[in-house]
Short mmCIF file of C-alpha atoms and ligand atoms in Angstrom, two decimals:
data_model
loop_
_atom_site.label_atom_id
_atom_site.label_comp_id
_atom_site.label_asym_id
_atom_site.label_seq_id
_atom_site.Cartn_x
_atom_site.Cartn_y
_atom_site.Cartn_z
CA UNK A 87 15.08 57.88 -43.93
CA UNK A 88 11.75 56.35 -43.06
CA UNK A 89 10.01 52.98 -43.31
CA UNK A 90 6.44 52.75 -44.53
CA UNK A 91 4.69 49.44 -44.04
CA UNK A 92 1.25 47.88 -43.89
CA UNK A 93 0.62 45.13 -41.35
CA UNK A 94 -2.31 43.04 -40.21
CA UNK A 95 -3.77 43.47 -36.73
CA UNK A 96 -1.47 40.62 -35.63
CA UNK A 97 1.66 42.36 -36.95
CA UNK A 98 2.24 40.41 -40.17
CA UNK A 99 3.25 42.18 -43.39
CA UNK A 100 2.55 39.12 -45.57
CA UNK A 101 1.45 35.49 -45.28
CA UNK A 102 3.52 32.33 -44.73
CA UNK A 103 3.58 31.96 -48.53
CA UNK A 104 5.33 35.37 -48.61
CA UNK A 105 3.10 36.58 -51.42
CA UNK A 106 1.53 40.02 -51.35
CA UNK A 107 -1.56 40.39 -49.14
CA UNK A 108 -3.97 43.29 -49.59
CA UNK A 109 -3.85 44.96 -46.16
CA UNK A 110 -4.48 48.59 -47.10
CA UNK A 111 -7.62 50.24 -48.43
CA UNK A 112 -7.98 52.98 -51.03
CA UNK A 113 -7.16 55.89 -48.72
CA UNK A 114 -3.96 54.26 -47.50
CA UNK A 115 -2.79 53.43 -51.02
CA UNK A 116 -3.30 57.09 -51.98
CA UNK A 117 -1.30 58.11 -48.90
CA UNK A 118 1.56 55.79 -49.94
CA UNK A 119 1.51 57.28 -53.45
CA UNK A 120 1.79 60.80 -51.99
CA UNK A 121 4.67 59.71 -49.75
CA UNK A 122 6.51 58.35 -52.78
CA UNK A 123 5.97 61.67 -54.55
CA UNK A 124 7.61 63.52 -51.63
CA UNK A 125 10.66 61.24 -51.59
CA UNK A 126 13.99 61.37 -53.38
CA UNK A 127 14.09 57.58 -53.56
CA UNK A 128 12.01 54.51 -52.74
CA UNK A 129 13.87 51.42 -51.60
CA UNK A 130 13.14 47.69 -51.17
CA UNK A 131 15.09 44.48 -50.54
CA UNK A 132 15.46 41.76 -53.15
CA UNK A 133 13.07 39.55 -51.14
CA UNK A 134 10.26 42.01 -51.86
CA UNK A 135 11.28 42.40 -55.51
CA UNK A 136 11.09 38.60 -55.93
CA UNK A 137 7.89 38.14 -53.91
CA UNK A 138 5.79 41.10 -55.08
CA UNK A 139 7.53 42.43 -58.21
CA UNK A 140 6.52 46.05 -57.44
CA UNK A 141 7.13 48.78 -60.02
CA UNK A 142 7.64 51.36 -57.21
CA UNK A 143 6.48 54.22 -59.41
CA UNK A 144 3.93 56.93 -58.57
CA UNK A 145 0.46 55.90 -59.70
CA UNK A 146 -1.24 59.31 -59.69
CA UNK A 147 -0.66 61.27 -62.89
CA UNK A 148 -1.32 64.53 -61.01
CA UNK A 149 1.44 63.75 -58.51
CA UNK A 150 3.89 62.89 -61.29
CA UNK A 151 3.02 66.12 -63.08
CA UNK A 152 3.49 68.12 -59.90
CA UNK A 153 7.00 66.68 -59.54
CA UNK A 154 7.81 67.49 -63.16
CA UNK A 155 6.64 71.08 -62.59
CA UNK A 156 9.15 71.32 -59.75
CA UNK A 157 11.86 70.16 -62.20
CA UNK A 158 12.06 66.79 -60.50
CA UNK A 159 12.03 63.44 -62.27
CA UNK A 160 8.44 62.13 -62.62
CA UNK A 161 9.23 59.33 -60.18
CA UNK A 162 11.69 59.13 -57.29
CA UNK A 163 14.70 56.86 -57.77
CA UNK A 164 13.94 53.17 -57.23
CA UNK A 165 16.58 51.31 -55.23
CA UNK A 166 16.88 47.55 -54.66
CA UNK A 167 19.33 46.06 -52.13
CA UNK A 168 20.38 42.93 -54.00
CA UNK A 169 23.84 41.72 -52.87
CA UNK A 170 23.96 38.81 -55.33
CA UNK A 171 22.34 40.55 -58.33
CA UNK A 172 19.39 38.13 -58.27
CA UNK A 173 16.86 40.62 -59.68
CA UNK A 174 15.20 39.02 -62.73
CA UNK A 175 15.70 40.95 -65.97
CA UNK A 176 11.89 41.11 -66.24
CA UNK A 177 11.42 42.81 -62.83
CA UNK A 178 9.05 45.80 -63.05
CA UNK A 179 11.33 47.93 -60.89
CA UNK A 180 14.08 47.96 -63.56
CA UNK A 181 14.49 50.68 -66.19
CA UNK A 182 15.73 54.29 -66.13
CA UNK A 183 15.72 55.65 -62.58
CA UNK A 184 16.40 52.27 -60.99
CA UNK A 185 19.53 51.58 -58.94
CA UNK A 186 20.48 48.01 -58.09
CA UNK A 187 22.86 47.89 -55.15
CA UNK A 188 25.02 44.78 -55.24
CA UNK A 189 27.98 43.47 -53.24
CA UNK A 190 31.49 42.95 -54.61
CA UNK A 191 30.88 39.20 -54.52
CA UNK A 192 27.97 39.36 -57.01
CA UNK A 193 28.64 37.26 -60.11
CA UNK A 194 30.03 39.58 -62.77
CA UNK A 195 27.87 38.21 -65.60
CA UNK A 196 24.70 38.92 -63.59
CA UNK A 197 25.93 42.44 -62.84
CA UNK A 198 26.83 43.09 -66.48
CA UNK A 199 23.53 41.76 -67.74
CA UNK A 200 21.52 43.91 -65.31
CA UNK A 201 23.67 46.97 -66.00
CA UNK A 202 21.92 47.18 -69.40
CA UNK A 203 18.65 47.73 -67.56
CA UNK A 204 19.55 50.03 -64.65
CA UNK A 205 22.37 51.70 -62.77
CA UNK A 206 24.48 49.38 -60.61
CA UNK A 207 26.15 50.51 -57.39
CA UNK A 208 28.68 48.14 -55.84
CA UNK A 209 28.73 48.60 -52.08
CA UNK A 210 29.93 46.06 -49.49
CA UNK A 211 31.83 42.78 -49.82
CA UNK A 212 29.34 39.92 -49.33
CA UNK A 213 26.27 41.95 -48.44
CA UNK A 214 25.17 45.46 -49.28
CA UNK A 215 26.78 47.86 -46.80
CA UNK A 216 23.79 50.03 -45.93
CA UNK A 217 25.74 52.62 -43.95
CA UNK A 218 28.08 53.26 -46.86
CA UNK A 219 25.20 53.20 -49.32
CA UNK A 220 23.28 55.93 -47.51
CA UNK A 221 26.41 58.05 -47.21
CA UNK A 222 26.98 57.74 -50.96
CA UNK A 223 23.36 58.51 -51.76
CA UNK A 224 23.46 61.58 -49.52
CA UNK A 225 26.49 62.84 -51.47
CA UNK A 226 24.34 62.66 -54.60
CA UNK A 227 21.60 64.68 -52.89
CA UNK A 228 19.39 61.63 -52.31
CA UNK A 229 18.30 62.35 -48.75
CA UNK A 230 14.63 61.59 -48.22
CA UNK A 231 14.46 57.83 -48.68
CA UNK A 232 11.25 55.86 -48.28
CA UNK A 233 11.80 52.20 -47.46
CA UNK A 234 8.95 49.91 -48.46
CA UNK A 235 10.22 46.69 -46.90
CA UNK A 236 10.45 43.93 -46.50
CA UNK A 237 10.98 42.39 -43.11
CA UNK A 238 14.71 41.64 -43.45
CA UNK A 239 15.75 44.99 -44.90
CA UNK A 240 13.63 46.83 -42.29
CA UNK A 241 15.39 44.87 -39.54
CA UNK A 242 18.89 45.70 -40.81
CA UNK A 243 18.10 49.39 -41.13
CA UNK A 244 16.59 49.59 -37.64
CA UNK A 245 19.49 47.57 -36.17
CA UNK A 246 22.00 49.95 -37.76
CA UNK A 247 20.17 52.98 -36.36
CA UNK A 248 19.55 54.40 -39.84
CA UNK A 249 15.79 54.88 -39.50
CA UNK A 250 14.31 58.24 -38.44
CA UNK A 251 10.61 57.39 -38.65
CA UNK A 252 8.32 54.39 -39.07
CA UNK A 253 4.83 54.73 -40.54
CA UNK A 254 2.69 51.66 -40.01
CA UNK A 255 -0.76 51.12 -41.39
CA UNK A 256 -2.50 48.48 -39.26
CA UNK A 257 -5.22 46.90 -41.38
CA UNK A 258 -8.40 45.22 -40.18
CA UNK A 259 -7.34 41.64 -40.86
CA UNK A 260 -5.48 38.75 -39.27
CA UNK A 261 -2.83 36.86 -41.25
CA UNK A 262 -1.24 34.62 -38.62
CA UNK A 263 1.56 32.12 -39.15
CA UNK A 264 4.71 31.72 -37.10
CA UNK A 265 6.90 32.18 -40.14
CA UNK A 266 4.90 34.95 -41.81
CA UNK A 267 7.07 38.11 -42.08
CA UNK A 268 6.59 40.93 -39.58
CA UNK A 269 7.62 44.59 -39.70
CA UNK A 270 11.16 43.63 -38.63
CA UNK A 271 12.45 40.03 -38.72
CA UNK A 272 16.20 39.32 -38.78
CA UNK A 273 17.84 38.05 -35.58
CA UNK A 274 15.73 40.16 -33.23
CA UNK A 275 16.98 42.28 -30.35
CA UNK A 276 17.77 40.56 -27.08
CA UNK A 277 18.44 43.75 -25.15
CA UNK A 278 18.63 47.50 -25.78
CA UNK A 279 15.33 47.42 -27.63
CA UNK A 280 15.01 50.59 -29.68
CA UNK A 281 12.48 53.01 -28.21
CA UNK A 282 9.89 54.77 -30.33
CA UNK A 283 8.16 58.07 -29.76
CA UNK A 284 4.51 58.14 -30.81
CA UNK A 285 3.92 61.02 -33.23
CA UNK A 286 0.34 60.45 -34.38
CA UNK A 287 -2.51 57.98 -34.67
CA UNK A 288 -5.19 58.36 -37.32
CA UNK A 289 -8.08 56.22 -38.46
CA UNK A 290 -7.87 55.48 -42.19
CA UNK A 291 -10.28 53.22 -44.09
CA UNK A 292 -11.04 50.38 -41.65
CA UNK A 293 -7.60 50.52 -40.05
CA UNK A 294 -5.22 52.85 -38.25
CA UNK A 295 -2.15 54.76 -39.39
CA UNK A 296 0.50 55.07 -36.69
CA UNK A 297 3.53 57.32 -37.03
CA UNK A 298 6.53 56.66 -34.81
CA UNK A 299 9.85 58.44 -34.48
CA UNK A 300 12.93 56.45 -33.48
CA UNK A 301 14.55 57.84 -30.37
CA UNK A 302 18.25 58.51 -30.64
CA UNK A 303 20.19 55.57 -29.32
CA UNK A 304 23.72 54.23 -29.37
CA UNK A 305 23.61 51.36 -31.87
CA UNK A 306 27.32 50.68 -31.55
CA UNK A 307 28.51 51.41 -35.08
P1 NAP B 496 13.35 41.95 -48.09
O1 NAP B 496 13.53 42.53 -46.75
O2 NAP B 496 12.57 42.68 -49.11
O3 NAP B 496 14.77 41.64 -48.74
C1 NAP B 496 15.74 41.02 -47.96
C2 NAP B 496 16.95 40.73 -48.78
O4 NAP B 496 17.61 41.94 -49.12
C3 NAP B 496 17.96 39.94 -48.01
O5 NAP B 496 17.65 38.59 -47.97
C4 NAP B 496 19.22 40.25 -48.79
O6 NAP B 496 19.36 39.33 -49.87
C5 NAP B 496 18.96 41.66 -49.35
N1 NAP B 496 19.86 42.57 -48.66
C6 NAP B 496 20.96 43.12 -49.21
N2 NAP B 496 21.65 43.78 -48.31
C7 NAP B 496 21.00 43.66 -47.15
C8 NAP B 496 21.27 44.13 -45.85
N3 NAP B 496 22.35 44.84 -45.56
N4 NAP B 496 20.40 43.82 -44.87
C9 NAP B 496 19.30 43.10 -45.14
N5 NAP B 496 18.99 42.61 -46.35
C10 NAP B 496 19.85 42.90 -47.35
O7 NAP B 496 12.76 40.44 -48.00
P2 NAP B 496 11.86 39.66 -46.94
O8 NAP B 496 12.32 39.85 -45.56
O9 NAP B 496 11.74 38.28 -47.46
O10 NAP B 496 10.47 40.39 -47.06
C11 NAP B 496 9.66 40.13 -48.17
C12 NAP B 496 8.24 39.93 -47.69
O11 NAP B 496 7.74 41.16 -47.17
C13 NAP B 496 7.29 39.52 -48.80
O12 NAP B 496 6.42 38.53 -48.32
C14 NAP B 496 6.53 40.79 -49.12
O13 NAP B 496 5.22 40.51 -49.60
C15 NAP B 496 6.49 41.47 -47.77
N6 NAP B 496 6.34 42.93 -47.85
C16 NAP B 496 5.27 43.51 -47.24
C17 NAP B 496 5.15 44.88 -47.24
C18 NAP B 496 4.01 45.54 -46.53
O14 NAP B 496 4.06 46.75 -46.32
N7 NAP B 496 2.98 44.84 -46.16
C19 NAP B 496 6.11 45.67 -47.89
C20 NAP B 496 7.17 45.04 -48.51
C21 NAP B 496 7.29 43.67 -48.47
P3 NAP B 496 20.83 39.15 -50.52
O15 NAP B 496 21.71 38.66 -49.43
O16 NAP B 496 20.65 38.22 -51.64
O17 NAP B 496 21.21 40.52 -50.96
#
């Protein structure tokens, strides 16, 4: 599983208002589209669904056609980690091919209502159990998973040692703000900081694409 994210030169993935900021240029957006096309599933947290309302589908018709020619669905699965089933019924991500992952504690009426619009997976008691989720997805053959944020979901996945690679596009802008989200927020590490291995650095548009690989470490789970 890998994380793909765009950040400003000062490491922010959005502003203090937590609304979407255009960090990438044309070439990077095309790269993201191609990455989606190579994935079995694209995943976000409910914070991103509420803030940005992304559709998470492949934009390029040629890429969708190429998948269809390989007998794949036109788009990869779209997964939202949403413990409390807060996804609005109007969210663009919903529809066939969308999986909402909720916790057992999610209000049943919300779950039932959303189950008309997508598949629901119940996984975890109060919060989505990401380890169990990925095991269940793997059993279904969903292996290459592209995580597109946001800051809180990225943090949990890194903390649990579930991430193989991180692709970061660093755009030529400054966002600033103490409370603006970064690549990984959450509680933060105090020790045993995960180590990354640099795989590649490439200039793209006015920014830089950096590919990292997470080094194997004992995350204690
Ligand atoms: P997020 O990471 O998208 O979603 C976090 C939420 O996911 C949690 O609050 C939690 O809500 C749910 N969740 C369920 N199970 C979880 C688990 N095990 N671990 C962690 N979270 C879990 O939200 P965010 O941190 O607020 O980030 C959103 C911001 O990031 C927005 O400002 C957006 O614009 C930005 N963003 C930027 C990029 C970029 O590449 N530049 C990409 C994506 C997002 P429940 O407890 O209710 O389930």
